[in-house]
Amino acid sequence: MFKFAIIAPVLTMAALAFSTNAAAQKDDDVSWSIAIHGGAGTIERDKITPEKDAEIRTALNAALAEGSKILKAGGNAMEAITATIVLLENDPNFNAGKGAVFTWDKTNELDSSIMDGSDLSAGAVAGVTATKNPILLARAVKDKSPHVMLSGKGADQFSREQGLEQVTPDYYATPRRLKQIEDVLAKQVSVKDVDYKFGTVGAVAMDSNGNMAAGTSTGGMTAKRWGRIGDSPVIGAGTYADNRSCAISATGAGEYFIRLGVAHEICTRIKIRIRNTEKMAEKAILKRKNQEKAVKFRLGNVRLNDEAVQKIADEVIAELGQIGGTGGIIFATPWGQAGYSFNTPGMYRGRATSDGAASVSIYGDEE
C-alpha cells in the first residue's frame, strides 16, 4: 500500500497533492484505466491448487484484456466494464452468472448494478432468476426504464421484455456450487466455512474522455434466505461512479458495506480532499498576490496523487473492519489511477492503464 504524503503548513507547488489535468497526461497519449475483481476473502496459497490458481489468473487476464482493448480503441467506460463483467459472469470460477451460489431453497437469486459517472445514471437488479448476464439487465434498467432498481419477478419480466438471453435453472447448477449447498443443508459444514472467499465480480474504468463507470455482479451468499440482498445491487454501497471523484466496485460481507455506504463514502472523501486541496492552493497563491492562478484552481484543475487516493480507500476499508466487515474494493479515478484496497488475506484482482502497466493478482502479498 502507498503512504500518504502529508501537506506541510507552509505550502509550495511541489508540496501540494495535485497537478493540473493537462500536465497529467502526455500530449499524444489516450489516457484510460481499468480495474477488476473476482472476489475477496480467505484466499491463501494452501487453499488453492496450482491448477486453479492458473485458471483464475487466465480468467482475470482475459477479462482485463477485453476491457483494455475497448478503452485503448477509444471506447467508453460503460462499454468496457460491461464487456469485462460479462466475461466474468460466464466463468463458473466466480460467484456471478454461471458460477452463482445456491440459496437455502436450492435456487439462484442474482444481483447486479451499474453506474455511469458522467451523469450519475444507474441501474440495478436484485433476486433475478433467469437472466444469463445480470449486468446486462442492470444496464437495461439504467438505459431503458425510469427506475434505478428492479427486483424478483418484476426484474425477470423486464428482462424478458428487453429480449435478454434467458436460461433455465440447470445453467447455474455447477457441480461445485451444488456440493456447497448440499454440504450446508446436511450440516456437514457451516456457511462461513463454505464462503471462505466472496466470488462477486466487478469492474471500474475511466475512458479517454475522462468518463467513469462502475459495475458489480454476484450470486450473493451461499444458503441465503428470505430474499436476502447484499451490497452489490445497492448504489452507494457496492457500486458507485462519479466523474468528479472515482468509480468503485466492492466485494465482501455485504451487510457491512451497506451500513457504511462504502462505495459512496470513498468517492465523497475524495471530493472533500479535492476541495480542501483547492482551498489550500488558493490561499498559498493569493498570499503571493497572484489572483489569476488562484482562479484556475477554482475551475477544478486539481488532481490527487496516488498516495492520497490510496490512503482514502484504505481508511474506509479499515473502518469497515472496525465494525466487523471483511472484503475489499477496486477503484479508478479521473486522473487515470486504478487500484484496490482490502482487509482479507487475498482478493482476485487486476488493473491496467494506458501507460502500459497491467497485472493480475490473487494473494495479499502480491502487488
Coordinates of C-alpha atoms in Angstrom, one line a residue:
M1 CA 0.0 0.0 0.0
F2 CA 1.0 3.6 -0.6
K3 CA 1.9 6.0 2.2
F4 CA 0.2 9.4 2.3
A5 CA 2.4 12.4 1.6
I6 CA 1.4 15.0 4.3
I7 CA 0.9 18.5 3.1
A8 CA 3.1 20.9 5.1
P9 CA 1.6 24.0 6.7
V10 CA 3.9 26.2 4.5
L11 CA 2.7 25.2 1.1
T12 CA 4.8 25.1 -2.1
M13 CA 3.8 23.9 -5.5
A14 CA 5.8 20.7 -5.0
A15 CA 4.2 20.0 -1.6
L16 CA 0.6 20.1 -2.8
A17 CA -1.0 16.7 -3.7
F18 CA -2.2 17.9 -7.1
S19 CA -1.3 18.7 -10.6
T20 CA -3.2 20.2 -13.5
N21 CA -5.1 17.8 -15.7
A22 CA -3.2 19.0 -18.7
A23 CA 0.1 18.0 -17.1
A24 CA -1.2 14.7 -16.0
Q25 CA -1.1 13.1 -19.5
K26 CA 1.2 13.1 -22.5
D27 CA 0.1 15.1 -25.5
D28 CA -0.2 12.2 -27.9
D29 CA -1.5 9.6 -25.5
V30 CA -5.0 8.3 -25.0
S31 CA -5.4 8.2 -21.2
W32 CA -7.5 5.4 -19.7
S33 CA -7.6 3.0 -16.8
I34 CA -9.4 -0.1 -15.6
A35 CA -9.5 -2.3 -12.5
I36 CA -11.4 -5.6 -12.0
H37 CA -12.1 -8.0 -9.2
G38 CA -13.5 -11.5 -8.8
G39 CA -14.0 -11.7 -5.0
A40 CA -12.1 -11.2 -1.8
G41 CA -11.8 -13.4 1.3
T42 CA -9.6 -16.1 2.8
I43 CA -7.8 -16.7 -0.4
E44 CA -4.5 -18.3 0.5
R45 CA -2.0 -20.4 -1.4
D46 CA -2.6 -23.5 0.7
K47 CA -6.3 -23.3 -0.1
I48 CA -5.9 -23.1 -3.9
T49 CA -4.3 -25.7 -6.1
P50 CA -1.7 -24.6 -8.7
E51 CA -4.1 -25.6 -11.4
K52 CA -6.9 -23.5 -10.0
D53 CA -4.5 -20.6 -9.4
A54 CA -3.6 -20.7 -13.1
E55 CA -7.2 -21.0 -14.2
I56 CA -8.2 -17.9 -12.1
R57 CA -5.3 -15.9 -13.4
T58 CA -6.2 -16.8 -17.0
A59 CA -9.8 -15.7 -16.5
L60 CA -8.8 -12.4 -14.9
N61 CA -6.3 -11.7 -17.7
A62 CA -8.9 -12.4 -20.3
A63 CA -11.4 -10.0 -18.7
L64 CA -8.8 -7.3 -18.2
A65 CA -7.6 -7.7 -21.8
E66 CA -11.2 -7.3 -23.1
G67 CA -11.8 -4.1 -21.2
S68 CA -8.4 -2.7 -22.0
K69 CA -8.9 -3.4 -25.7
I70 CA -12.1 -1.3 -25.7
L71 CA -10.6 1.6 -23.8
K72 CA -7.4 1.6 -25.9
A73 CA -9.5 1.9 -29.1
G74 CA -11.2 4.9 -27.6
G75 CA -14.4 3.1 -26.4
N76 CA -16.3 4.4 -23.5
A77 CA -16.1 3.2 -19.9
M78 CA -19.6 1.8 -19.8
E79 CA -18.9 -0.4 -22.7
A80 CA -15.6 -1.5 -21.3
I81 CA -16.9 -2.6 -17.9
T82 CA -20.0 -4.2 -19.3
A83 CA -18.0 -6.4 -21.7
T84 CA -15.5 -7.2 -18.9
I85 CA -18.2 -8.2 -16.4
V86 CA -20.0 -10.4 -19.0
L87 CA -16.8 -12.5 -19.4
L88 CA -16.5 -12.9 -15.6
E89 CA -20.2 -13.8 -15.3
N90 CA -19.8 -16.5 -17.9
D91 CA -16.9 -18.1 -15.9
P92 CA -18.0 -20.7 -13.3
N93 CA -15.0 -19.9 -11.1
F94 CA -16.8 -16.8 -9.9
N95 CA -19.9 -16.3 -7.8
A96 CA -21.8 -14.4 -10.6
G97 CA -23.8 -15.6 -13.5
K98 CA -22.8 -19.1 -14.4
G99 CA -21.0 -19.6 -11.1
A100 CA -23.7 -18.2 -8.9
V101 CA -24.2 -19.9 -5.5
F102 CA -27.4 -21.5 -4.3
T103 CA -29.9 -20.2 -1.8
W104 CA -31.2 -22.2 1.2
D105 CA -34.1 -23.4 -1.1
K106 CA -31.5 -24.6 -3.8
T107 CA -32.5 -21.8 -6.2
N108 CA -30.3 -19.0 -7.6
E109 CA -31.0 -15.3 -7.0
L110 CA -28.6 -13.0 -8.7
D111 CA -27.9 -9.3 -8.0
S112 CA -26.2 -6.7 -10.2
S113 CA -25.7 -2.9 -10.6
I114 CA -24.0 -0.4 -12.9
M115 CA -23.4 3.3 -12.8
D116 CA -22.3 6.0 -15.2
G117 CA -20.2 8.7 -13.6
S118 CA -20.8 11.2 -16.4
D119 CA -24.5 11.8 -15.4
L120 CA -24.9 9.6 -12.3
S121 CA -27.4 7.4 -14.1
A122 CA -27.6 3.9 -12.6
G123 CA -29.4 0.6 -12.9
A124 CA -29.7 -2.3 -10.5
V125 CA -31.5 -5.7 -10.2
A126 CA -31.9 -8.0 -7.2
G127 CA -33.1 -11.5 -6.9
V128 CA -33.3 -12.3 -10.6
T129 CA -33.5 -15.9 -11.5
A130 CA -33.2 -16.5 -15.3
T131 CA -31.0 -13.8 -16.9
K132 CA -27.8 -15.2 -18.2
N133 CA -25.9 -12.0 -17.7
P134 CA -27.4 -9.8 -14.8
I135 CA -25.0 -6.9 -15.7
L136 CA -26.8 -6.6 -19.0
L137 CA -30.1 -6.4 -17.1
A138 CA -28.8 -3.8 -14.8
R139 CA -27.6 -1.8 -17.8
A140 CA -31.1 -2.2 -19.4
V141 CA -32.7 -0.8 -16.2
K142 CA -30.4 2.2 -16.4
D143 CA -30.9 2.8 -20.1
K144 CA -34.4 1.7 -20.8
S145 CA -36.5 2.2 -17.7
P146 CA -37.4 5.2 -15.5
H147 CA -36.2 3.3 -12.4
V148 CA -32.9 2.5 -10.7
M149 CA -33.6 -0.9 -9.1
L150 CA -35.9 -3.7 -10.0
S151 CA -36.3 -7.0 -8.1
G152 CA -37.6 -10.5 -8.2
K153 CA -40.4 -11.3 -10.6
G154 CA -40.7 -7.8 -11.9
A155 CA -37.0 -7.8 -12.8
D156 CA -37.4 -11.2 -14.5
Q157 CA -40.3 -9.8 -16.5
F158 CA -38.4 -6.7 -17.6
S159 CA -35.5 -8.9 -18.7
R160 CA -37.8 -10.9 -20.9
E161 CA -39.4 -7.8 -22.4
Q162 CA -35.9 -6.4 -23.2
G163 CA -35.1 -9.6 -25.1
L164 CA -32.1 -10.5 -22.9
E165 CA -30.9 -14.1 -23.0
Q166 CA -32.8 -16.3 -20.6
V167 CA -31.5 -19.6 -19.0
T168 CA -33.1 -22.5 -17.2
P169 CA -32.1 -23.3 -13.6
D170 CA -29.7 -26.1 -14.7
Y171 CA -27.5 -23.4 -16.2
Y172 CA -26.3 -22.4 -12.7
A173 CA -26.1 -25.9 -11.4
T174 CA -22.4 -26.3 -11.5
P175 CA -21.1 -29.4 -9.5
R176 CA -19.0 -27.2 -7.1
R177 CA -22.0 -25.0 -6.2
L178 CA -24.3 -27.9 -5.8
K179 CA -21.9 -29.6 -3.4
Q180 CA -21.6 -26.5 -1.4
I181 CA -25.3 -26.1 -0.8
E182 CA -25.8 -29.8 -0.2
D183 CA -23.0 -29.8 2.4
V184 CA -24.5 -26.8 4.2
L185 CA -28.0 -28.3 4.2
A186 CA -26.6 -31.6 5.5
K187 CA -24.8 -29.5 8.2
Q188 CA -21.5 -31.1 7.2
V189 CA -20.1 -27.5 7.0
S190 CA -21.2 -24.1 8.1
V191 CA -22.0 -21.3 5.6
K192 CA -18.9 -19.5 6.9
D193 CA -16.7 -22.4 6.0
V194 CA -18.2 -22.6 2.5
D195 CA -17.8 -18.9 1.8
Y196 CA -14.1 -18.6 2.7
K197 CA -14.0 -16.2 -0.3
F198 CA -16.5 -13.9 -1.8
G199 CA -16.8 -14.5 -5.6
T200 CA -18.6 -11.3 -6.5
V201 CA -17.2 -9.8 -9.7
G202 CA -16.8 -6.1 -10.7
A203 CA -15.1 -3.6 -12.9
V204 CA -14.4 0.1 -12.8
A205 CA -12.9 2.3 -15.6
M206 CA -12.0 5.7 -16.8
D207 CA -12.1 6.3 -20.6
S208 CA -10.2 8.6 -22.8
N209 CA -12.9 11.3 -22.4
G210 CA -12.5 11.2 -18.7
N211 CA -15.8 9.5 -18.1
M212 CA -16.1 7.0 -15.2
A213 CA -18.2 3.8 -14.9
A214 CA -18.6 1.0 -12.3
G215 CA -20.4 -2.3 -12.2
T216 CA -20.8 -5.2 -9.9
S217 CA -22.5 -8.7 -10.2
T218 CA -23.0 -11.5 -7.7
G219 CA -24.9 -14.6 -6.8
G220 CA -25.0 -13.5 -3.2
M221 CA -24.3 -15.7 -0.1
T222 CA -24.5 -19.5 -0.1
A223 CA -27.7 -20.6 1.6
K224 CA -29.1 -17.1 1.9
R225 CA -32.7 -17.0 3.0
W226 CA -35.8 -14.7 3.0
G227 CA -34.8 -12.9 -0.2
R228 CA -31.6 -11.6 1.3
I229 CA -30.0 -8.8 -0.7
G230 CA -26.4 -7.7 -0.2
D231 CA -24.5 -4.6 -1.2
S232 CA -23.8 -5.5 -4.9
P233 CA -27.0 -4.0 -6.3
V234 CA -27.1 -1.1 -3.8
I235 CA -25.9 2.1 -5.5
G236 CA -23.5 3.8 -3.0
A237 CA -22.7 0.6 -1.1
G238 CA -21.4 -1.9 -3.6
T239 CA -21.2 0.3 -6.7
Y240 CA -20.7 4.0 -7.4
A241 CA -19.2 6.2 -10.1
D242 CA -18.8 10.0 -10.3
N243 CA -16.6 11.8 -12.8
R244 CA -15.7 14.3 -10.1
S245 CA -14.1 11.7 -7.8
C246 CA -13.9 8.0 -8.6
A247 CA -15.5 4.7 -9.6
I248 CA -15.9 1.9 -7.0
S249 CA -16.9 -1.7 -7.1
A250 CA -17.0 -3.8 -3.9
T251 CA -16.9 -7.4 -2.8
G252 CA -17.3 -8.9 0.7
A253 CA -19.7 -9.1 3.6
G254 CA -22.5 -7.0 2.1
E255 CA -24.3 -6.1 5.2
Y256 CA -21.3 -4.1 6.4
F257 CA -20.7 -2.4 3.1
I258 CA -24.4 -1.3 3.2
R259 CA -24.1 0.1 6.7
L260 CA -21.0 2.1 5.8
G261 CA -22.1 3.1 2.3
V262 CA -18.6 2.1 1.3
A263 CA -18.6 3.0 -2.4
H264 CA -20.1 6.4 -2.0
E265 CA -18.1 7.1 1.1
I266 CA -14.8 6.7 -0.7
C267 CA -15.9 9.0 -3.6
T268 CA -17.2 11.6 -1.1
R269 CA -13.9 11.7 0.8
I270 CA -12.1 12.1 -2.5
K271 CA -14.3 15.1 -3.4
I272 CA -13.8 16.6 0.0
R273 CA -10.0 16.2 -0.3
I274 CA -10.1 17.9 -3.7
R275 CA -12.0 20.9 -2.3
N276 CA -9.6 21.2 0.6
T277 CA -6.6 21.0 -1.7
E278 CA -8.1 23.7 -3.9
K279 CA -8.7 26.0 -0.9
M280 CA -5.2 25.4 0.4
A281 CA -3.7 26.1 -3.0
E282 CA -5.8 29.3 -3.4
K283 CA -4.6 30.6 -0.1
A284 CA -1.0 29.9 -0.9
I285 CA -1.3 31.5 -4.3
L286 CA -3.2 34.5 -3.0
K287 CA -0.5 35.1 -0.4
R288 CA 1.8 35.7 -3.4
K289 CA -0.9 38.1 -4.8
N290 CA -1.5 36.0 -7.9
Q291 CA -5.2 36.2 -8.4
E292 CA -5.1 34.7 -12.0
K293 CA -3.6 31.5 -10.8
A294 CA -6.0 31.2 -7.9
V295 CA -8.9 31.4 -10.3
K296 CA -7.5 28.5 -12.3
F297 CA -7.7 26.3 -9.2
R298 CA -11.3 27.3 -8.7
L299 CA -12.1 25.9 -12.1
G300 CA -11.3 22.4 -10.9
N301 CA -7.8 21.8 -12.4
V302 CA -6.7 19.7 -9.4
R303 CA -5.9 16.0 -9.1
L304 CA -5.0 13.9 -6.0
N305 CA -1.8 11.9 -6.2
D306 CA -1.6 8.1 -5.8
E307 CA -0.8 8.2 -2.1
A308 CA -3.7 10.4 -1.3
V309 CA -6.2 8.3 -3.2
Q310 CA -4.9 5.0 -1.7
K311 CA -5.0 6.5 1.8
I312 CA -8.6 7.4 1.5
A313 CA -9.6 3.9 0.2
D314 CA -7.5 2.2 2.9
E315 CA -9.1 4.4 5.7
V316 CA -12.6 3.4 4.6
I317 CA -11.8 -0.3 4.4
A318 CA -10.1 0.0 7.8
E319 CA -13.4 1.5 9.2
L320 CA -15.2 -1.4 7.6
G321 CA -13.1 -3.8 9.6
Q322 CA -13.7 -1.9 12.8
I323 CA -17.4 -2.7 12.6
G324 CA -16.8 -6.3 11.7
G325 CA -16.8 -6.2 7.9
T326 CA -14.4 -8.1 5.6
G327 CA -13.8 -7.6 1.9
G328 CA -12.4 -5.0 -0.5
I329 CA -12.9 -2.6 -3.3
I330 CA -11.4 -1.6 -6.6
F331 CA -11.2 2.0 -7.7
A332 CA -10.5 4.1 -10.7
T333 CA -10.1 7.9 -10.6
P334 CA -10.5 10.8 -13.1
W335 CA -6.7 11.1 -13.2
G336 CA -6.0 7.6 -14.6
Q337 CA -5.3 5.8 -11.4
A338 CA -6.6 2.2 -10.9
G339 CA -6.1 0.2 -7.7
Y340 CA -7.7 -1.7 -4.8
S341 CA -7.9 -2.0 -1.1
F342 CA -8.9 -5.0 1.0
N343 CA -8.7 -6.3 4.5
T344 CA -8.8 -10.0 3.7
P345 CA -5.9 -12.5 3.1
G346 CA -6.5 -12.2 -0.7
M347 CA -8.5 -10.8 -3.5
Y348 CA -8.9 -11.8 -7.1
R349 CA -8.0 -8.6 -8.9
G350 CA -6.3 -6.9 -11.8
R351 CA -5.6 -3.5 -13.2
A352 CA -4.3 -1.9 -16.4
T353 CA -3.7 1.7 -17.5
S354 CA -2.7 3.5 -20.7
D355 CA 0.8 3.9 -19.5
G356 CA 1.4 0.2 -20.1
A357 CA 1.0 -1.1 -16.6
A358 CA -1.1 -4.3 -16.3
S359 CA -1.2 -7.0 -13.7
V360 CA -3.4 -9.6 -12.1
S361 CA -3.0 -10.8 -8.5
I362 CA -4.6 -13.2 -6.1
Y363 CA -2.8 -13.2 -2.7
G364 CA -2.3 -10.4 -0.3
D365 CA 1.4 -10.3 -0.6
E366 CA 1.3 -9.6 -4.4
E367 CA 1.3 -6.1 -5.8

